[in-house]
GROMACS .gro file of C-alpha atoms in nm:
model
  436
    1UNK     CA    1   2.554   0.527   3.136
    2UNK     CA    2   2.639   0.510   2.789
    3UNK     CA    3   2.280   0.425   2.660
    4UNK     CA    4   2.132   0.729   2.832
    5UNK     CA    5   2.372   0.946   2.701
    6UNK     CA    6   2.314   0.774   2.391
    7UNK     CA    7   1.920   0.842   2.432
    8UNK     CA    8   1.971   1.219   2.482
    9UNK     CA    9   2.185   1.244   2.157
   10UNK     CA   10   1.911   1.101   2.023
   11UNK     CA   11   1.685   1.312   2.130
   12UNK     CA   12   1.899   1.593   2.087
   13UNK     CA   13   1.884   1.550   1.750
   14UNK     CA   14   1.529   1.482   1.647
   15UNK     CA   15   1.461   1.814   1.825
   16UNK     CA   16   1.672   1.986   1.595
   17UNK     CA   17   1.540   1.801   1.313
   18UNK     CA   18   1.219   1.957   1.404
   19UNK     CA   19   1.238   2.332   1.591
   20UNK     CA   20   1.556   2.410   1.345
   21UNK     CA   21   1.538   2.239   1.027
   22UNK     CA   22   1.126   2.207   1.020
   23UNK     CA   23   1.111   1.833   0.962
   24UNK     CA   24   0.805   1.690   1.073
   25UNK     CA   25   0.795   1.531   1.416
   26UNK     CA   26   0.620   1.202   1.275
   27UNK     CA   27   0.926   1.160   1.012
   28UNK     CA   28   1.208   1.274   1.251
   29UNK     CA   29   1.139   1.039   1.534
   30UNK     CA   30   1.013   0.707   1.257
   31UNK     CA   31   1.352   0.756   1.065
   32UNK     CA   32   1.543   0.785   1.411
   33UNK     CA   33   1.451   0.488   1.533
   34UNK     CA   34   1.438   0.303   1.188
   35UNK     CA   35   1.813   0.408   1.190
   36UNK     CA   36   1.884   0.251   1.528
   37UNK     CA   37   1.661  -0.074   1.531
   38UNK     CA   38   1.917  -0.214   1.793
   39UNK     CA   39   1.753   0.012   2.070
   40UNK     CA   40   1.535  -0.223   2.312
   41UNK     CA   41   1.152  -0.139   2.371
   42UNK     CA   42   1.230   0.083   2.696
   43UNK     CA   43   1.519   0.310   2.512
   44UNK     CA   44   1.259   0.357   2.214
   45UNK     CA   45   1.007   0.414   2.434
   46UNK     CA   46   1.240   0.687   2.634
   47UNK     CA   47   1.305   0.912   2.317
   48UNK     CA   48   0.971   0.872   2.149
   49UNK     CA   49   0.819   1.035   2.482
   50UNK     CA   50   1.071   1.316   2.574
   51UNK     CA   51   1.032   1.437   2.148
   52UNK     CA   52   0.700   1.436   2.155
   53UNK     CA   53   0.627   1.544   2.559
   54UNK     CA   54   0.871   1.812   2.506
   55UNK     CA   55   0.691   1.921   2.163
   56UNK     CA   56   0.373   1.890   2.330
   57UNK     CA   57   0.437   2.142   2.622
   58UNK     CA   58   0.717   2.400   2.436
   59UNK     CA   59   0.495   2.699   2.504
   60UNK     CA   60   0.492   2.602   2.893
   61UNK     CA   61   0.837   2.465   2.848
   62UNK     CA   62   0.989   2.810   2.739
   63UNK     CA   63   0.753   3.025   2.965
   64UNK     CA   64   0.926   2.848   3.303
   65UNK     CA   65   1.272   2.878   3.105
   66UNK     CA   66   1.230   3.228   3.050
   67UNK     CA   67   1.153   3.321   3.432
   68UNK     CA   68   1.514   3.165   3.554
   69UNK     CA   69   1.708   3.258   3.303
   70UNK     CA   70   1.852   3.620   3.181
   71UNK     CA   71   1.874   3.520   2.779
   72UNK     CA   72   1.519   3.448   2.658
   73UNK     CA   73   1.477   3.085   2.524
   74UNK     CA   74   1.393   3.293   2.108
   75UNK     CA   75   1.779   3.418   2.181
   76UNK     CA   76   1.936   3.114   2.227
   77UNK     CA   77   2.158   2.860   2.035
   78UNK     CA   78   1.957   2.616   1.870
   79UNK     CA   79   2.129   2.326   2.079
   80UNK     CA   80   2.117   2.496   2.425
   81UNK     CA   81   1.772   2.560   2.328
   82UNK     CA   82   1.663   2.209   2.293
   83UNK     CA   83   1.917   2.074   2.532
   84UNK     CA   84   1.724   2.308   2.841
   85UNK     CA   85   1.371   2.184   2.620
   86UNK     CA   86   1.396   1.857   2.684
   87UNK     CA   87   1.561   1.839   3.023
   88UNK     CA   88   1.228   2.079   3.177
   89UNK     CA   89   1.014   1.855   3.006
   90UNK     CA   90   1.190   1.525   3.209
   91UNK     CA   91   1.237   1.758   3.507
   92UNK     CA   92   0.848   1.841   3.513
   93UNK     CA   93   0.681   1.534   3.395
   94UNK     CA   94   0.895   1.217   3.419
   95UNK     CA   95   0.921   1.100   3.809
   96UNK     CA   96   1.129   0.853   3.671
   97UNK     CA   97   1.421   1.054   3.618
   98UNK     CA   98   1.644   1.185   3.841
   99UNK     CA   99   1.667   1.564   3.890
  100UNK     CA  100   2.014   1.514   3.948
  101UNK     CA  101   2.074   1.294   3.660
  102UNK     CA  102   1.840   1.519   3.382
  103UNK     CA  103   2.081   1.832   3.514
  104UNK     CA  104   2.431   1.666   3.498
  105UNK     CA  105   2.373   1.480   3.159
  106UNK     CA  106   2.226   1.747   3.002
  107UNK     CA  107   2.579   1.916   3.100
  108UNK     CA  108   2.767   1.690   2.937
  109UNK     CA  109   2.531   1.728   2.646
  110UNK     CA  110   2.621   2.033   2.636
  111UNK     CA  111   2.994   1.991   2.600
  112UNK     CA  112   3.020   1.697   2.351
  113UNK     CA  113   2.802   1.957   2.108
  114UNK     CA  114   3.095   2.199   2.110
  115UNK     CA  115   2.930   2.470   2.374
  116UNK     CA  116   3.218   2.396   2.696
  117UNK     CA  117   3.175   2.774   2.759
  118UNK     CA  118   2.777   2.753   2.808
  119UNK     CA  119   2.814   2.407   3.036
  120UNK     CA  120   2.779   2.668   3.354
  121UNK     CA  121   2.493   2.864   3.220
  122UNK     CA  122   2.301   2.522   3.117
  123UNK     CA  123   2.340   2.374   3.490
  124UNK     CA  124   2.296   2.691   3.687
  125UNK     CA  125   1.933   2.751   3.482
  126UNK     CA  126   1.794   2.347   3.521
  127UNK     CA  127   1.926   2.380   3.856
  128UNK     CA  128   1.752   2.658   3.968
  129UNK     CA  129   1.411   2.547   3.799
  130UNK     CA  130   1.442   2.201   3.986
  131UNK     CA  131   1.454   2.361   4.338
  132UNK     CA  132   1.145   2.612   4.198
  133UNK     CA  133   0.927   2.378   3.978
  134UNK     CA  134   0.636   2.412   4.229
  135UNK     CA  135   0.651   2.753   4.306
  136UNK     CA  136   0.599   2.839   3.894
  137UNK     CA  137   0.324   3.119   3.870
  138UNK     CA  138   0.094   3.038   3.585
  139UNK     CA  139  -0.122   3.300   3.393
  140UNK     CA  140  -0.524   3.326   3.586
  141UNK     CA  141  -0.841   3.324   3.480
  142UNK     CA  142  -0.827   3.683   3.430
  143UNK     CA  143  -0.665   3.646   3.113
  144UNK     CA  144  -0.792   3.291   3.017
  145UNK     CA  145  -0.642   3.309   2.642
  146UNK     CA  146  -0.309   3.353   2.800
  147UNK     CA  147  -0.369   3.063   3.058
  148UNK     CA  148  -0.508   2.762   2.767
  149UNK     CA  149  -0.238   2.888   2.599
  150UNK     CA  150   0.066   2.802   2.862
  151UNK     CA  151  -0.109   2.569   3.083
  152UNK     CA  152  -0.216   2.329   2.732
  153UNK     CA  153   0.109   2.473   2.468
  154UNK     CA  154  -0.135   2.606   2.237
  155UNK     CA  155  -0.022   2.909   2.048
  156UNK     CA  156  -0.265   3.193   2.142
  157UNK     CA  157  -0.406   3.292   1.810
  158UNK     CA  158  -0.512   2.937   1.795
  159UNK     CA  159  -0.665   2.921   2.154
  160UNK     CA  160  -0.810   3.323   2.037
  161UNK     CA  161  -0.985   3.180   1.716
  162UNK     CA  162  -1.126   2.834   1.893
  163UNK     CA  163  -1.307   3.019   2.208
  164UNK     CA  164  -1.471   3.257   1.979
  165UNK     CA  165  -1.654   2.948   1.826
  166UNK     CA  166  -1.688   2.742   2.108
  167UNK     CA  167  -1.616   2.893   2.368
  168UNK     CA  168  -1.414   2.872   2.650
  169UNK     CA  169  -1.497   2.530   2.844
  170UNK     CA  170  -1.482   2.336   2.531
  171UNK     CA  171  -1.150   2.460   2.418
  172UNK     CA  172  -0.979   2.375   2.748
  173UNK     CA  173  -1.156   2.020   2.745
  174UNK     CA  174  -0.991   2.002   2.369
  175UNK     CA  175  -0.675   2.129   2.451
  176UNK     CA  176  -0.641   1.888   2.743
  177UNK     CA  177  -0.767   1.600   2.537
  178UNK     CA  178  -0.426   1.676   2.289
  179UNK     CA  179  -0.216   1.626   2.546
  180UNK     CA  180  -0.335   1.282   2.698
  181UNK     CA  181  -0.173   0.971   2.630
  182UNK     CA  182  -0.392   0.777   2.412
  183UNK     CA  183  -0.373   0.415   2.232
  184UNK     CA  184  -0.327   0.372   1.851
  185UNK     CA  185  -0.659   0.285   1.649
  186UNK     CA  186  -0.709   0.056   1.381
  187UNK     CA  187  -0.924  -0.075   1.156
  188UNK     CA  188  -0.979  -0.442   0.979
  189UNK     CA  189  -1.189  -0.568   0.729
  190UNK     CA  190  -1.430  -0.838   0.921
  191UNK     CA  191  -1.476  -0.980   0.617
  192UNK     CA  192  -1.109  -1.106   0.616
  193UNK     CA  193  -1.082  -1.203   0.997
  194UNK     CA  194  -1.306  -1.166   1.256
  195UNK     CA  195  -1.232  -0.944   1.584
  196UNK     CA  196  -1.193  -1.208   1.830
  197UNK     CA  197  -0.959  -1.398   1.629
  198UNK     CA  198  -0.729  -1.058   1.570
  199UNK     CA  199  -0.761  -0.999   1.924
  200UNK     CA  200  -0.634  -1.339   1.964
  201UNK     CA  201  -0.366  -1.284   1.708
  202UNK     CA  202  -0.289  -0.970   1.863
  203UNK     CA  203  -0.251  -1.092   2.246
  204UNK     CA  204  -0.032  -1.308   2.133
  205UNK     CA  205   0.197  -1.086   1.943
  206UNK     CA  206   0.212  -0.925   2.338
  207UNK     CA  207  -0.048  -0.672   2.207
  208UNK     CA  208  -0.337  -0.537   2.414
  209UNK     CA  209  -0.644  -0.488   2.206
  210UNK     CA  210  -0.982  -0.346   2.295
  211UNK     CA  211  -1.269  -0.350   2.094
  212UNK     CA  212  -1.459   0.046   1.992
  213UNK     CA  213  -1.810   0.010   2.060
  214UNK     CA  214  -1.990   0.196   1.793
  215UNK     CA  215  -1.714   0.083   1.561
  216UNK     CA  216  -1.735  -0.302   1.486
  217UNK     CA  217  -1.437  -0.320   1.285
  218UNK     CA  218  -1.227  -0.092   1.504
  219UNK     CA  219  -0.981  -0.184   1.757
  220UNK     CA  220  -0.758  -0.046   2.021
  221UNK     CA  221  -0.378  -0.096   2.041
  222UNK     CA  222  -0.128  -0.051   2.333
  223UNK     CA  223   0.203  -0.233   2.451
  224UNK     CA  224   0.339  -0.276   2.145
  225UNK     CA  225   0.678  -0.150   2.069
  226UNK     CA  226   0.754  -0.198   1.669
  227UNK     CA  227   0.381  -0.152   1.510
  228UNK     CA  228   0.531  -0.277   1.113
  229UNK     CA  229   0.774  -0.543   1.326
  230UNK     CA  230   0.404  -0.766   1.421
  231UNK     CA  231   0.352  -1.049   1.216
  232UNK     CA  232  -0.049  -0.937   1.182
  233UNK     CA  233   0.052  -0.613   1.061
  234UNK     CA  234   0.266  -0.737   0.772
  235UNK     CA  235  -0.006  -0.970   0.667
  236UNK     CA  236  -0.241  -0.674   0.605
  237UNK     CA  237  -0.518  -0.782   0.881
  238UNK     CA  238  -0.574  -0.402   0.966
  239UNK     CA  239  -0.508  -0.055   0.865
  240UNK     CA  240  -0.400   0.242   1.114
  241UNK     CA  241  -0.677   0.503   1.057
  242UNK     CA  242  -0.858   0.727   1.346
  243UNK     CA  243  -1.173   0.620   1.456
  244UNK     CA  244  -1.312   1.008   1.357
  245UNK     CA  245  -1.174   0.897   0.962
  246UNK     CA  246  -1.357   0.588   0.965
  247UNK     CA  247  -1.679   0.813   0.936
  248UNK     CA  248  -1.583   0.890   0.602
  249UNK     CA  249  -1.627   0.546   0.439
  250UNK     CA  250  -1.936   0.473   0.699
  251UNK     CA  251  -2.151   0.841   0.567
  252UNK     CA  252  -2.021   0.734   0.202
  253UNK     CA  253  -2.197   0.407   0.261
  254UNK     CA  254  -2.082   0.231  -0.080
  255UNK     CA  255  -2.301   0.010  -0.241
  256UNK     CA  256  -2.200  -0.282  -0.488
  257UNK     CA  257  -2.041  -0.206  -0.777
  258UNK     CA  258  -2.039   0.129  -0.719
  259UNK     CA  259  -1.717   0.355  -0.862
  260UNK     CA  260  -1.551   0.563  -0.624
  261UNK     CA  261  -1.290   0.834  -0.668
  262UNK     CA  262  -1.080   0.989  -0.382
  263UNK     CA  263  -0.877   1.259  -0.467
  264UNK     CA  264  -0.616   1.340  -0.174
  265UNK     CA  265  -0.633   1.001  -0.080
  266UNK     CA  266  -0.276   0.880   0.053
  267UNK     CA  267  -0.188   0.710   0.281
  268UNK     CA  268  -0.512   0.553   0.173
  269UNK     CA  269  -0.724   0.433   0.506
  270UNK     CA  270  -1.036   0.564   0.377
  271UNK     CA  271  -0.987   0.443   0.016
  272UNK     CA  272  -0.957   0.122   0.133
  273UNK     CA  273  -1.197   0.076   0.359
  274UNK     CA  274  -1.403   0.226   0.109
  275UNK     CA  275  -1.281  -0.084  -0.099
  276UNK     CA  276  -1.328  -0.280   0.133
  277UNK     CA  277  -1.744  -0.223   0.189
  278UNK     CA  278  -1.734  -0.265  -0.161
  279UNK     CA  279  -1.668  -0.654  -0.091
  280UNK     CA  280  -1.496  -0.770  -0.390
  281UNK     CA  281  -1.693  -0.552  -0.641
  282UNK     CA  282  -1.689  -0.213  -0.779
  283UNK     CA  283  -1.349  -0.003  -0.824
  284UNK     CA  284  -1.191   0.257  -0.563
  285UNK     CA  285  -0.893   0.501  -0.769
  286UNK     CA  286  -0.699   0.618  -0.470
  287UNK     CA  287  -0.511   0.973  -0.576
  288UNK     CA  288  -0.253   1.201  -0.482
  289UNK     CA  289   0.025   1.441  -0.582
  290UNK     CA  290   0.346   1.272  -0.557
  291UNK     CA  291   0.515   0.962  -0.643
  292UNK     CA  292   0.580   0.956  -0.274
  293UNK     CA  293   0.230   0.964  -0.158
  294UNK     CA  294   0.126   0.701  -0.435
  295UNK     CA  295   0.436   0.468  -0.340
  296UNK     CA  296   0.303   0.484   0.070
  297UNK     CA  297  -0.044   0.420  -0.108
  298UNK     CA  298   0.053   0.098  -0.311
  299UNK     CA  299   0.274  -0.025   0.054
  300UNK     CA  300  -0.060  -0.021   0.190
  301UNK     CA  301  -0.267  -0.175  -0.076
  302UNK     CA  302  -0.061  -0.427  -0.155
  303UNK     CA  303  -0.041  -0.524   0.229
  304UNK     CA  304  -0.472  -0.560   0.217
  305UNK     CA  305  -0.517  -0.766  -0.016
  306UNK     CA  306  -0.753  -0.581  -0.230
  307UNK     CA  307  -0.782  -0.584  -0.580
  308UNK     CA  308  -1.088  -0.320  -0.657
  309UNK     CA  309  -0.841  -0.029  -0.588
  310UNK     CA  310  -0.517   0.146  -0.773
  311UNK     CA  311  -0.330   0.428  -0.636
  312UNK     CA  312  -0.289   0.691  -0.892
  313UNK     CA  313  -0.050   0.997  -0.930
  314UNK     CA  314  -0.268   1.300  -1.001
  315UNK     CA  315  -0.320   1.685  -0.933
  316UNK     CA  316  -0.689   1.726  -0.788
  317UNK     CA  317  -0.612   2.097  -0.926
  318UNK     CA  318  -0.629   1.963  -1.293
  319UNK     CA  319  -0.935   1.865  -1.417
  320UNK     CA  320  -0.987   1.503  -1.580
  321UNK     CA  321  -1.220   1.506  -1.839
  322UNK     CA  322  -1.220   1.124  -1.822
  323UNK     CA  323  -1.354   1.128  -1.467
  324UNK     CA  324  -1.638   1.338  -1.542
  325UNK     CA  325  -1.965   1.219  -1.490
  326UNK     CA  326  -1.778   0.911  -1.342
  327UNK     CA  327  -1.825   0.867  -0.981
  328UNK     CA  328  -2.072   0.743  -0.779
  329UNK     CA  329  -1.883   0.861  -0.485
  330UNK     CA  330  -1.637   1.107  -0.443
  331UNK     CA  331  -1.399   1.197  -0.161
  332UNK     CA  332  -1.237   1.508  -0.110
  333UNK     CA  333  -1.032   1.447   0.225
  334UNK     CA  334  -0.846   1.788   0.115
  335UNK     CA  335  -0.547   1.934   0.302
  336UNK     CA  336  -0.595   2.127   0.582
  337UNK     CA  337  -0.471   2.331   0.887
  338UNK     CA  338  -0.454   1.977   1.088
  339UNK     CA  339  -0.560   2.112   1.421
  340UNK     CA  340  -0.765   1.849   1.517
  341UNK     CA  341  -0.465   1.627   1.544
  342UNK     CA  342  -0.234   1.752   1.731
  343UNK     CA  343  -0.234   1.496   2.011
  344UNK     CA  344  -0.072   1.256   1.658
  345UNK     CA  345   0.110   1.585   1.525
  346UNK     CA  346   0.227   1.796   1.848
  347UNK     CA  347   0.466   1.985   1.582
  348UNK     CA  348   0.146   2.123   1.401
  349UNK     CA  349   0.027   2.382   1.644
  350UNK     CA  350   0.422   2.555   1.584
  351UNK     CA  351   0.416   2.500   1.186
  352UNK     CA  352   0.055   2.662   1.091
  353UNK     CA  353  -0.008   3.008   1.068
  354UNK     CA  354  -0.336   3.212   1.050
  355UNK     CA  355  -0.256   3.356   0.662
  356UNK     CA  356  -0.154   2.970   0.567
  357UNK     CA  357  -0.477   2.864   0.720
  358UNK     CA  358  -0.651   3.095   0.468
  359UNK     CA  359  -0.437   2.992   0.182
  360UNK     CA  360  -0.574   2.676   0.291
  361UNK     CA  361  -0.916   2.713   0.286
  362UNK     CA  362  -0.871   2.862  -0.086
  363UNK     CA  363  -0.717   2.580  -0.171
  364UNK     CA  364  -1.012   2.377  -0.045
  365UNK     CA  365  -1.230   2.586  -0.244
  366UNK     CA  366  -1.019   2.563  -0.593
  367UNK     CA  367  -1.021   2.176  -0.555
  368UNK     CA  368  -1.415   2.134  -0.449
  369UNK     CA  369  -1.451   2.331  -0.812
  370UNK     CA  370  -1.269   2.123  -1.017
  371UNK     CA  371  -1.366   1.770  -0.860
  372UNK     CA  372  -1.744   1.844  -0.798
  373UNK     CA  373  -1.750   1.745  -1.157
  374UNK     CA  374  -1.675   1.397  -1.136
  375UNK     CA  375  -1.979   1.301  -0.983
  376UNK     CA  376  -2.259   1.125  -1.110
  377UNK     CA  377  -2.630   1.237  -1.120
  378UNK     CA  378  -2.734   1.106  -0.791
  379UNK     CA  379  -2.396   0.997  -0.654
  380UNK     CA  380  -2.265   1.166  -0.359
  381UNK     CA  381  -1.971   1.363  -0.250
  382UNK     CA  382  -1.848   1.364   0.092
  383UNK     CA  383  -1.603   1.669   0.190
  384UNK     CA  384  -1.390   1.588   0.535
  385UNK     CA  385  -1.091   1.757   0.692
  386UNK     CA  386  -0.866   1.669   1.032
  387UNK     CA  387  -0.949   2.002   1.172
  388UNK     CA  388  -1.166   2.234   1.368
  389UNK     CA  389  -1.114   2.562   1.193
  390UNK     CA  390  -1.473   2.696   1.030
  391UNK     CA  391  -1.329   2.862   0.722
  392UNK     CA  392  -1.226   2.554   0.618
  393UNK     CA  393  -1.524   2.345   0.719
  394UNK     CA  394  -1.894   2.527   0.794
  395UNK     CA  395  -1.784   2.818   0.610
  396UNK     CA  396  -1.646   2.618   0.263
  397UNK     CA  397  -1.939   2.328   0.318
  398UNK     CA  398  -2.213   2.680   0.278
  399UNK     CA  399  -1.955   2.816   0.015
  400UNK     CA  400  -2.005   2.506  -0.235
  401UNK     CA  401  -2.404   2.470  -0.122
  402UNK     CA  402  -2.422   2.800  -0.257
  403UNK     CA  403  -2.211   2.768  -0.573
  404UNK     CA  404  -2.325   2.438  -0.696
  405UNK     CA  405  -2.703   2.390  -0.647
  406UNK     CA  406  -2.696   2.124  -0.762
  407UNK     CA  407  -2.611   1.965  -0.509
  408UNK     CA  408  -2.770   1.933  -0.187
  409UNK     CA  409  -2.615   1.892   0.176
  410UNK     CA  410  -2.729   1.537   0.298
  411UNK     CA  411  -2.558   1.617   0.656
  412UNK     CA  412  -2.235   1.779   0.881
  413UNK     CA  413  -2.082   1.678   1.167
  414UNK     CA  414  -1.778   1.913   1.355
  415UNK     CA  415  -1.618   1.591   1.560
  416UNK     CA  416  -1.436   1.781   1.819
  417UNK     CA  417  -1.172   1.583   2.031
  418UNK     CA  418  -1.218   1.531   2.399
  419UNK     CA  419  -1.615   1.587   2.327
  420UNK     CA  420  -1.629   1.334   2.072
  421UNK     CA  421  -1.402   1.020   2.029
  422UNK     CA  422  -1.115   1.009   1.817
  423UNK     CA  423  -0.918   1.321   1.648
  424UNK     CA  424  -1.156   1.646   1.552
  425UNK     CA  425  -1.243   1.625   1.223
  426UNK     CA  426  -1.541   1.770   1.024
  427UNK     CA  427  -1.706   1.597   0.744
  428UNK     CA  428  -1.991   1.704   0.512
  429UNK     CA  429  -2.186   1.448   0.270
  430UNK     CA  430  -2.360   1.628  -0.056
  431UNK     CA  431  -2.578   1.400  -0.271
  432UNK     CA  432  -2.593   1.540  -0.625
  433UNK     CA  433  -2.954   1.590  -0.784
  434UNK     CA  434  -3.065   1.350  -1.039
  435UNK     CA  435  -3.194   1.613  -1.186
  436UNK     CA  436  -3.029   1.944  -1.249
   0.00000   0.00000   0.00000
């Protein structure tokens, strides 16, 4: 009994870390468990699902919370808040659990966080929604903003913008696509190892891996519990990247010797894959804003091997003279809205806002301006984002066709996820003229 109750502290408090103090869910839960290593696979396994299931569904979450109980879930105490969060979530999804046990411990919860008066009001609400979870009216088709919305936890200015572009069948195929339970994707360098012998590594690390079709270098991962515990990991034999990111490096199709410059690049997949395809040759300067973001970037490089690539701190606001002309690629992977990963980043869809979205896009725009210039007569530029908002792809990709003849769009591809594989993402590849 002591280890569950120790799980729901746990989970108690990477909740908080989140909805209160607006820590990001990837950070809250890695630092969590890096904190409390001495967990076994099946306790890590417990918390990392009820965080993330119970970020996943909050708008459904709070809609049944709100019909059984007389303070709205916006009025409550931060703790009784994610206390009730987290025990609908188990009570609705995880057979596993006890009703019984999900009410009384999240009781005592309760209690050992200081609220002894609320202990009542906590049981007599989870109570009451176990004996009612299948009787839960949902919104209908009638209003079918409202229903994507709670039936997928999508905020409905989100769900409002997406079925004006695509309509409604494809954002409830997306929206259900977030929310399934999907394994990790990597890539390796078959240069350095071959597939079959990494899958071989891999199985016996206790690791299932499945090969990606269209991807040669790209694998599947499930069953593992510590990803940087694996001996194949430390040695550097692959690189956690989505399988709609690999496209970057795959349109940029590097040749030898060829000098590349990505500007948002950390944590660096792309940069060094793009490294990588060079084979040995050539140069890759992997930037980004922070020491932070340049110290995750040199983790990463160091752990691959490669020697054609240096992480570099820089503002991709600031123009470099000394990169002008330079490139025979460039990569603008430029922050974005992240939409198109919230099945990796469930916290997203509550963070991002329709006038940050726009501040976004500008953003985009101020960066394309400055770093267009690094590119060489005939090199190419390839523009990409992890989202599926237009203003910041389509709409920006016709913006800088416009601005900058000279350079023409090669090709664009909207990747959107549960129609495509892998996250949505949109990239765009420019080729500049040779002559202007």
């Amino acid at each position: 009994m002591a280890s569950a109750v120790n799980e729901r502290e746990l989970i108690l408090e990477a909740l908080l870390q989140i909805t209160r103090d607006g820590e990001y869910s990837h950070l809250a839960l890695k630092n969590l468990l890096d904190i409390h290593q001495y967990m076994d696979k099946r306790e890590r396994a417990f918390i990392t699902r009820v965080v993330n299931g119970t970020l996943e569904r909050m708008i459904e979450i709070d809609y049944i919370i709100n019909q059984f109980s007389k303070v709205k879930v916006n009025k409550m105490k931060p703790v009784i808040r994610c206390i009730l969060r987290s025990s609908v979530y188990q009570l609705k999804y995880m057979d596993s659990v006890p009703d019984s046990a999900v009410c009384n411990e999240a009781v005592k919860l309760a209690g050992r966080r200081g609220f002894r008066n609320l202990k009542g009001f906590v049981n007599g609400v989870l109570r009451n929604i176990s004996r009612n979870l299948n009787q839960i009216s949902y919104p209908d088709d009638s209003n079918p903003v409202k229903r994507i919305s709670v039936c997928y936890s999508l905020p409905v200015w989100v769900v409002s913008q997406w079925i004006d572009v695509y309509g409604e069948e494809k954002v409830e195929m997306m929206a259900a696509d977030f929310l399934k339970e999907k394994p990790l994707s990597v890539r390796f360098d078959p240069e350095r190892i071959s597939g079959e012998a990494l899958v071989e590594m891999l199985k016996e690390e206790g690791v299932t891996a499945v090969r990606v079709k269209e991807l040669p270098f790209a694998l599947y991962l499930s069953g593992y519990d510590h990803l940087s515990g694996l001996p194949s990991f430390q040695q550097g034999f692959y690189q956690v990247q989505d399988i709609s990111s690999m496209q970057v490096a795959v349109w940029a199709d590097p040749k030898p010797g060829d000098e590349i410059i990505d500007v948002c690049a950390a944590p660096g997949g792309k940069a060094i894959h793009l490294a990588e395809l060079l084979k040995g040759t050539g140069h890759v300067e992997a930037r980004d804003l922070t020491d932070y973001k340049v110290g995750l970037m040199e983790e990463n490089i160091e752990r691959s091997g490669l020697v054609n690539i240096t992480a570099v701190r820089r503002d991709a606001r600031v123009p470099d003279p000394e990169a002008v002309g330079k490139a025979d690629i460039l990569v603008a992977d430029l922050p974005c809205s992240g939409l198109g990963v919230l099945g990796k980043k469930p916290d997203l869809r509550y963070k991002m806002t329709e006038a940050a979205q726009r501040e976004l896009a500008k953003l985009q725009r101020e960066i394309l301006s400055v770093v267009q210039a690094y590119v060489k007569p005939g090199g190419k530029l390839v523009y990409s984002t992890c989202t599926i908002n237009r203003e910041e792809n389509e709409e920006n990709t016709f913006w800088f066709a416009g601005t900058y003849p000279q350079f023409e769009l090669v090709r664009q591809e909207q990747r959107l996820p549960g129609i495509q594989e892998g996250d949505g993402f949109y990239i765009a590849l420019f080729r500049r003229k040779e002559h202007e």
